[in-house]
C-alpha positions as a LaTeX table, in Angstrom:
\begin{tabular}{lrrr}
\hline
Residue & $x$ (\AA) & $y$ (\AA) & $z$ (\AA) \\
\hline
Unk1 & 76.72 & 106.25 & 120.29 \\
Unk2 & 79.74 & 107.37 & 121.96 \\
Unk3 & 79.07 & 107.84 & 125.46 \\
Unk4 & 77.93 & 104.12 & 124.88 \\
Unk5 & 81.38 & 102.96 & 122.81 \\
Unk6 & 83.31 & 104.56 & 125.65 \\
Unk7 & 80.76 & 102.56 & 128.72 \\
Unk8 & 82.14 & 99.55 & 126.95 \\
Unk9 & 85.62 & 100.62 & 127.31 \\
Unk10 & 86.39 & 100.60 & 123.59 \\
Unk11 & 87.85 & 103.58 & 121.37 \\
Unk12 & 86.20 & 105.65 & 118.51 \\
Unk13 & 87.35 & 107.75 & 115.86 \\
Unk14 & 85.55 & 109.79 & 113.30 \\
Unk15 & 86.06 & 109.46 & 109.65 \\
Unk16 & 86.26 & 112.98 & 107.90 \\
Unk17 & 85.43 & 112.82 & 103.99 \\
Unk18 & 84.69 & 115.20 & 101.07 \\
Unk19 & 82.99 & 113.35 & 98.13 \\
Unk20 & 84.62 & 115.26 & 95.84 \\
Unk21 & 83.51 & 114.68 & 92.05 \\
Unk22 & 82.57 & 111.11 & 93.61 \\
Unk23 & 79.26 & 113.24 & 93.83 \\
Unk24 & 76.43 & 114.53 & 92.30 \\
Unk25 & 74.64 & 117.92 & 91.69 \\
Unk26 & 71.35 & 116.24 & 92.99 \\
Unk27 & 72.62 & 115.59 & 96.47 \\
Unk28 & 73.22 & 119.44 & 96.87 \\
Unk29 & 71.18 & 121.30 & 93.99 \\
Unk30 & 72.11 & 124.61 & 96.48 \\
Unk31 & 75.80 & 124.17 & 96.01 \\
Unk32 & 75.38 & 123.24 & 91.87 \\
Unk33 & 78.19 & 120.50 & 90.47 \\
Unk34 & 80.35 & 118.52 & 92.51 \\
Unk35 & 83.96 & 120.28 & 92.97 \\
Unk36 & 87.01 & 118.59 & 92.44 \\
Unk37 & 91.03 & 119.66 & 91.56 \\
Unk38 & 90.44 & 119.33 & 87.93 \\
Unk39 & 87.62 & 119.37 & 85.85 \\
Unk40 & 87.72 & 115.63 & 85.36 \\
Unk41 & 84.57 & 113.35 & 85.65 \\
Unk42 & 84.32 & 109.74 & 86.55 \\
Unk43 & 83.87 & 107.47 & 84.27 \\
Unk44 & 81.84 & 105.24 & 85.19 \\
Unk45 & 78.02 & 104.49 & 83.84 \\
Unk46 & 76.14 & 105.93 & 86.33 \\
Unk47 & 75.92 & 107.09 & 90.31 \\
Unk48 & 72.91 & 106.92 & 92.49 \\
Unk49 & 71.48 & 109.27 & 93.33 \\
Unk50 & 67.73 & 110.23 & 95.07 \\
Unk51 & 66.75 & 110.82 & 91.74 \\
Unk52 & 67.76 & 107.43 & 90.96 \\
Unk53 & 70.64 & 106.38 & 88.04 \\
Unk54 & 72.76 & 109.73 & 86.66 \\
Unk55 & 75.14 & 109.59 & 84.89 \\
Unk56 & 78.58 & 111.22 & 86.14 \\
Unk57 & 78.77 & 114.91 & 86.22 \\
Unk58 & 82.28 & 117.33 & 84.90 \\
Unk59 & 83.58 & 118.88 & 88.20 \\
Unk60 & 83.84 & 121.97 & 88.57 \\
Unk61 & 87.55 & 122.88 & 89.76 \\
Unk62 & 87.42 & 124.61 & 93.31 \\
Unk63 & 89.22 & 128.08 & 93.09 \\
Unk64 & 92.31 & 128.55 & 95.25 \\
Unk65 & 90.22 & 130.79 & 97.91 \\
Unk66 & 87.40 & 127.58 & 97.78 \\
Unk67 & 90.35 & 125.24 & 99.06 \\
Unk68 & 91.04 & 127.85 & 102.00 \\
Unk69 & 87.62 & 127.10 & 102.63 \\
Unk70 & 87.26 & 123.49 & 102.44 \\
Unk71 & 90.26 & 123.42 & 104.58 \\
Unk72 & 88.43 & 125.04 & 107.63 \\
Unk73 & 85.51 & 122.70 & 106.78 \\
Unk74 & 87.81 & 119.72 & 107.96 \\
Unk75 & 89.35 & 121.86 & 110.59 \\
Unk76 & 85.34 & 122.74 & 111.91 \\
Unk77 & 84.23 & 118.71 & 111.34 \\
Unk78 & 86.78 & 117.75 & 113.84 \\
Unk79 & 85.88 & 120.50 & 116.47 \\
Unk80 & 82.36 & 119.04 & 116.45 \\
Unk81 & 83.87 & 115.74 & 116.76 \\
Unk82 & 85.47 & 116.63 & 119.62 \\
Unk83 & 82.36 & 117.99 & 120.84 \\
Unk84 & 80.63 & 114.29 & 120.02 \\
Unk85 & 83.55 & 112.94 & 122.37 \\
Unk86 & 85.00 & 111.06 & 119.99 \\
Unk87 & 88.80 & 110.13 & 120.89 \\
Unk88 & 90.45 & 111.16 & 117.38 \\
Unk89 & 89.70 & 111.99 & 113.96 \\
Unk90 & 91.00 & 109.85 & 110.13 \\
Unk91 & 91.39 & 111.97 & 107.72 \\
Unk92 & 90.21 & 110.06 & 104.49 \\
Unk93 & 92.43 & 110.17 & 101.98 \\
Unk94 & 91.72 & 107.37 & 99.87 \\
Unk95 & 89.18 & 105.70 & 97.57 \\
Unk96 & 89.05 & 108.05 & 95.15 \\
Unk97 & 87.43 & 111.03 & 97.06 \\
Unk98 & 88.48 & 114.77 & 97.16 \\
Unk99 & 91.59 & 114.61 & 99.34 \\
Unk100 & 92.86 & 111.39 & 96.82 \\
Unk101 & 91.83 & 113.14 & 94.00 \\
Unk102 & 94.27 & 116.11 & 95.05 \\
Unk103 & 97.51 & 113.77 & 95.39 \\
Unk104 & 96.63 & 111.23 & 92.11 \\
Unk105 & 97.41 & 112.91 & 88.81 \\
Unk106 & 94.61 & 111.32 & 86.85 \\
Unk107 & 92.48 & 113.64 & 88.84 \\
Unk108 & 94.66 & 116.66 & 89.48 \\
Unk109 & 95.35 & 118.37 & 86.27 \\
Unk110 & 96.15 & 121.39 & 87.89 \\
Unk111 & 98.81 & 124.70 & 87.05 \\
Unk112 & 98.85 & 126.40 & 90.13 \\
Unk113 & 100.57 & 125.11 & 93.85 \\
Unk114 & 98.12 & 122.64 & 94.32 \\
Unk115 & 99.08 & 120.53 & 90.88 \\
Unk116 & 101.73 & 119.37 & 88.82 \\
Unk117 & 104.32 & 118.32 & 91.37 \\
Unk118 & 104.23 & 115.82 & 94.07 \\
Unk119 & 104.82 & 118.62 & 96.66 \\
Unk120 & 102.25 & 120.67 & 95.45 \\
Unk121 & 99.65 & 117.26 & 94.87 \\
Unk122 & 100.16 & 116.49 & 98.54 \\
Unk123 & 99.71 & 120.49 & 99.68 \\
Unk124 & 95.78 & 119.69 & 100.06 \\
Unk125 & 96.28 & 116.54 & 102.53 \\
Unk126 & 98.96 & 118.64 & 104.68 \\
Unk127 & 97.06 & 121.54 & 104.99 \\
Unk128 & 94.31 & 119.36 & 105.97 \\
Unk129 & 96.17 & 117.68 & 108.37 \\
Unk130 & 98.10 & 120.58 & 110.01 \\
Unk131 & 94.28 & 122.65 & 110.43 \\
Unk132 & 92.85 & 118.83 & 112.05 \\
Unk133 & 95.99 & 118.58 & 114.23 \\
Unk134 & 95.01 & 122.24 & 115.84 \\
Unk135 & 91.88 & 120.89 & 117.52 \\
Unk136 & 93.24 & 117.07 & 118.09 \\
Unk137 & 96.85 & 116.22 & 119.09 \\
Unk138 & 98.52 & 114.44 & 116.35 \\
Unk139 & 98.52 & 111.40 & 118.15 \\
Unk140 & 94.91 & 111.11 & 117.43 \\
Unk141 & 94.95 & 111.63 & 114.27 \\
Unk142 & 95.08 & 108.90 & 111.62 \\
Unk143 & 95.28 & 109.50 & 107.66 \\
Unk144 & 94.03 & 106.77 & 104.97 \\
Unk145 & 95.84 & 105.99 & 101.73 \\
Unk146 & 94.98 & 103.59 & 98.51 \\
Unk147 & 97.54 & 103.40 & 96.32 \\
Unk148 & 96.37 & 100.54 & 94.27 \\
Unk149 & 92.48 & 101.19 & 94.55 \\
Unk150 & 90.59 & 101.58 & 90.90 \\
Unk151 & 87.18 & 102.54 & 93.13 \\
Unk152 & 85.91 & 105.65 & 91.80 \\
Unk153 & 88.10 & 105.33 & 89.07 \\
Unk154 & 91.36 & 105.55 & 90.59 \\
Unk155 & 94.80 & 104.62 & 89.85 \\
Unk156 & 97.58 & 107.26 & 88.23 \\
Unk157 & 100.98 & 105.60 & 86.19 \\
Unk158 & 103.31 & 107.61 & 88.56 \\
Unk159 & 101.41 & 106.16 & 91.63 \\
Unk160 & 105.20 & 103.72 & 93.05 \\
Unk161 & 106.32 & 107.08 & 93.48 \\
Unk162 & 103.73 & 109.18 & 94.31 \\
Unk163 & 102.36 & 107.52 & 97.79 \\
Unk164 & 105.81 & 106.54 & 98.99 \\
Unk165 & 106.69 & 110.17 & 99.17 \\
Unk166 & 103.14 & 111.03 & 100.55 \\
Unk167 & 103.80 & 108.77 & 103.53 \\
Unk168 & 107.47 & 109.55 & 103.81 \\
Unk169 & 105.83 & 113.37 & 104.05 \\
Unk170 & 103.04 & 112.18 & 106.79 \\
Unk171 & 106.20 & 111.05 & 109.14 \\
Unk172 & 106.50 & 114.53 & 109.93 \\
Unk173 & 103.26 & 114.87 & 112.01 \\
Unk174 & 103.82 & 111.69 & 114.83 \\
Unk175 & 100.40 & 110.30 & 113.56 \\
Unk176 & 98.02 & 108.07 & 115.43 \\
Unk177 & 98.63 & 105.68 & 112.47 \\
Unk178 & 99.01 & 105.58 & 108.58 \\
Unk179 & 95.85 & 103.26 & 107.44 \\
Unk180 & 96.76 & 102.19 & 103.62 \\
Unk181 & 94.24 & 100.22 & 101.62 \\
Unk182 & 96.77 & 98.22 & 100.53 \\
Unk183 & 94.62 & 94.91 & 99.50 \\
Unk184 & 93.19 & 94.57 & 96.20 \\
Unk185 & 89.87 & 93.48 & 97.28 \\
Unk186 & 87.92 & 96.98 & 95.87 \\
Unk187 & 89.85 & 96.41 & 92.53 \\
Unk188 & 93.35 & 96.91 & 90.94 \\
Unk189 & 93.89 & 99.57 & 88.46 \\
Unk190 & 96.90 & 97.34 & 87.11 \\
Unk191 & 99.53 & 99.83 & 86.68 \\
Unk192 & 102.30 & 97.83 & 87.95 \\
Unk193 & 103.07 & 96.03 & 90.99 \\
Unk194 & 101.01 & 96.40 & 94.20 \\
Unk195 & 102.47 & 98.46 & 96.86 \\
Unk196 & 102.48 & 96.92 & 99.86 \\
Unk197 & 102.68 & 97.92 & 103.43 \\
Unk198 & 106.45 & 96.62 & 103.24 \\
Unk199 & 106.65 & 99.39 & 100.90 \\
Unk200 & 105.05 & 101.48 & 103.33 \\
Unk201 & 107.37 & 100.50 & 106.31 \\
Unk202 & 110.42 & 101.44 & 104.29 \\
Unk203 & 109.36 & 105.23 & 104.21 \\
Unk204 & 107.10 & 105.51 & 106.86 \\
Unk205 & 108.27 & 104.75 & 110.50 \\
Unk206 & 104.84 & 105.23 & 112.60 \\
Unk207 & 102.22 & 102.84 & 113.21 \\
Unk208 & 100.98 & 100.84 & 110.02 \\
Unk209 & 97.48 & 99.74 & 109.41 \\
Unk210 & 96.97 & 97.45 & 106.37 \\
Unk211 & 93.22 & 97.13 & 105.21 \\
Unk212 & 90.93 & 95.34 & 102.52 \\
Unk213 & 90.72 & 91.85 & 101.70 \\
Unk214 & 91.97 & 90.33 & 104.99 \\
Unk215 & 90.52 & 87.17 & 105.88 \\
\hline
\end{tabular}
């Protein structure tokens, strides 16, 4: 698929995503319950699942040695991206899967350095991005954000503040681009105003990309 993208002289990246609690103990009966920050489920009535309807499972919160871990998992899905030949790497961030679940504090109910403060909510998503960053130049690597997203059962009262000072954060790495969800079109958890990528352009002076609900 991408020695034919790159035939038609286009571009490719790979998204790289960890479900998070956003899955299910039947997709990986090896590995037991879905891992998350906090022991927080979704709630929602059910996920699918190859067993067909479940209903949401409690998380089990991955140890501090676990994150290590799960770290190097990103860091190893974008060395055999590079070895696909794809030109760059997102790191997803957003819609309510692990790495969002990390900065939002509905999800991240945490007491040690990866919970409480901003700093230590966005820890996750840096180390993330520094260990993608050692097998991809910077440049080619893009992050994605939803600040206003409800999917998965999203959407945290301090969230004006919170992403602002994630992106302001992201500045640091000379990105390929900053990709925020910013449109409304997966839901609106109704918390206050919508950001919007104005917001975004205040804090955050690298390429934009707006996304969901564009016509």
């Amino acid at each position: 698929i991408v020695e034919a993208i790159h035939q038609a002289e286009s571009k490719v990246f790979l998204q790289l995503w960890h479900c998070g609690r956003a899955s299910h103990q039947s997709f990986h009966p090896h590995l037991g319950l879905p891992v998350a920050p906090s022991a927080i489920a979704i709630n929602g009535d059910y996920i699918h699942t190859p067993d067909g309807k479940q209903p949401h499972q409690i998380p089990r919160p991955l140890t501090v040695q676990e994150i290590t871990a799960t770290v190097e998992d990103y860091r190893q899905g974008a060395v055999r991206a590079k070895e696909a030949g794809f030109d760059g790497v997102e790191i997803h961030g957003a819609n309510g899967y692990l790495i969002d679940q990390f900065l939002q504090s509905k999800t991240n109910q945490r007491t040690d350095a990866y919970g409480g403060s901003l700093e230590n909510r966005f820890r996750f998503l840096h180390e993330v991005t520094e260990a993608v960053s050692t097998v991809f130049p910077s440049q080619r690597v893009g992050v994605r954000l939803s600040p206003n997203g409800i999917y998965n059962d999203m959407g945290s009262p301090d969230y004006r503040e919170a992403f602002p000072y994630f992106a302001q954060r992201l500045n640091a790495y000379n990105l390929a681009y900053l990709h925020i969800v910013d449109g409304l079109a997966f839901g609106f958890h109704d918390l206050g105003e919508p950001l919007t990528l104005a917001d975004f352009r205040a804090v955050y002076s690298g390429t934009l990309m707006g996304n969901c609900g564009y016509t």
